[in-house]
Amino acid sequence: MKPAEKPRYQQLKEAIIERISRGELKPRDRVPSENDLVVAAGVSRMTANRALRELTDEGYVERVAGVGTFVAELKAASHLLEVRN
């Protein structure tokens, strides 16, 4: 029995994250629009929208209404360490 295939929006998200991690898409670069993703990936507009929305929620991209979607600036990921005497 083969494992279930990932949903298309998840595959699309992972493809964009992969492009960011390989440096193909750098901070402030424009990410393909919903319409571009629909055509290039052969997905529905709803699928492209969900992928971009989740990437936004997870901090990978920033969406600017009427302008586009851009790779977010990398934020330093650090844990707060509390030191007590």
Short mmCIF file of C-alpha atoms in Angstrom, two decimals:
data_model
loop_
_atom_site.label_atom_id
_atom_site.label_comp_id
_atom_site.label_asym_id
_atom_site.label_seq_id
_atom_site.Cartn_x
_atom_site.Cartn_y
_atom_site.Cartn_z
CA MET A 1 0.00 0.00 0.00
CA LYS A 2 1.54 3.30 -1.06
CA PRO A 3 1.30 6.39 1.14
CA ALA A 4 -1.34 8.94 0.26
CA GLU A 5 -0.15 11.72 -2.03
CA LYS A 6 0.14 15.15 -0.45
CA PRO A 7 -2.56 17.69 -1.31
CA ARG A 8 -1.72 19.92 -4.29
CA TYR A 9 -1.58 23.08 -2.17
CA GLN A 10 1.00 21.38 0.09
CA GLN A 11 3.07 20.32 -2.92
CA LEU A 12 2.93 23.88 -4.25
CA LYS A 13 3.97 25.33 -0.88
CA GLU A 14 6.89 22.91 -0.63
CA ALA A 15 8.02 23.78 -4.17
CA ILE A 16 8.08 27.50 -3.32
CA ILE A 17 9.86 26.87 0.00
CA GLU A 18 12.42 24.76 -1.89
CA ARG A 19 13.05 27.63 -4.35
CA ILE A 20 13.56 30.00 -1.42
CA SER A 21 15.93 27.62 0.38
CA ARG A 22 17.99 27.05 -2.80
CA GLY A 23 18.31 30.81 -3.26
CA GLU A 24 16.33 30.93 -6.52
CA LEU A 25 13.95 33.29 -4.74
CA LYS A 26 15.67 35.77 -2.46
CA PRO A 27 14.19 38.14 0.15
CA ARG A 28 12.05 40.83 -1.52
CA ASP A 29 11.87 38.86 -4.81
CA ARG A 30 8.39 38.64 -6.31
CA VAL A 31 6.78 35.22 -5.96
CA PRO A 32 4.64 34.02 -8.89
CA SER A 33 1.09 35.37 -8.68
CA GLU A 34 -1.96 33.18 -8.11
CA ASN A 35 -2.70 33.39 -11.84
CA ASP A 36 0.88 32.42 -12.74
CA LEU A 37 0.75 29.44 -10.34
CA VAL A 38 -2.59 28.32 -11.80
CA VAL A 39 -1.05 28.20 -15.28
CA ALA A 40 2.43 26.93 -14.39
CA ALA A 41 1.40 24.27 -11.85
CA GLY A 42 -1.92 23.35 -13.41
CA VAL A 43 -3.83 23.90 -10.17
CA SER A 44 -7.07 25.69 -9.38
CA ARG A 45 -7.07 29.30 -8.23
CA MET A 46 -8.34 28.14 -4.83
CA THR A 47 -5.32 25.80 -4.51
CA ALA A 48 -2.86 28.55 -5.46
CA ASN A 49 -4.55 30.96 -3.03
CA ARG A 50 -4.36 28.47 -0.15
CA ALA A 51 -0.68 27.77 -0.79
CA LEU A 52 0.18 31.49 -0.82
CA ARG A 53 -2.04 32.19 2.19
CA GLU A 54 -0.34 29.47 4.25
CA LEU A 55 3.13 30.63 3.16
CA THR A 56 2.12 34.11 4.35
CA ASP A 57 0.83 32.76 7.68
CA GLU A 58 4.09 30.82 8.16
CA GLY A 59 6.23 33.90 7.43
CA TYR A 60 7.83 32.77 4.15
CA VAL A 61 6.19 35.46 2.04
CA GLU A 62 4.47 38.82 2.44
CA ARG A 63 1.47 39.81 0.35
CA VAL A 64 0.89 43.43 -0.60
CA ALA A 65 -2.65 44.10 -1.86
CA GLY A 66 -2.64 45.27 -5.45
CA VAL A 67 1.14 44.88 -5.74
CA GLY A 68 2.08 41.21 -5.34
CA THR A 69 3.59 38.55 -3.14
CA PHE A 70 7.23 38.78 -2.11
CA VAL A 71 9.72 36.58 -0.28
CA ALA A 72 9.86 37.76 3.33
CA GLU A 73 13.06 38.97 4.95
CA LEU A 74 14.64 36.19 6.96
CA LYS A 75 13.99 36.74 10.60
CA ALA A 76 16.51 35.48 13.12
CA ALA A 77 14.98 32.48 14.81
CA SER A 78 16.20 32.38 18.37
CA HIS A 79 14.78 31.15 21.60
CA LEU A 80 14.71 33.38 24.61
CA LEU A 81 16.86 32.08 27.39
CA GLU A 82 16.09 33.22 30.89
CA VAL A 83 18.97 33.25 33.33
CA ARG A 84 18.21 33.51 37.01
CA ASN A 85 20.58 34.02 39.90
#
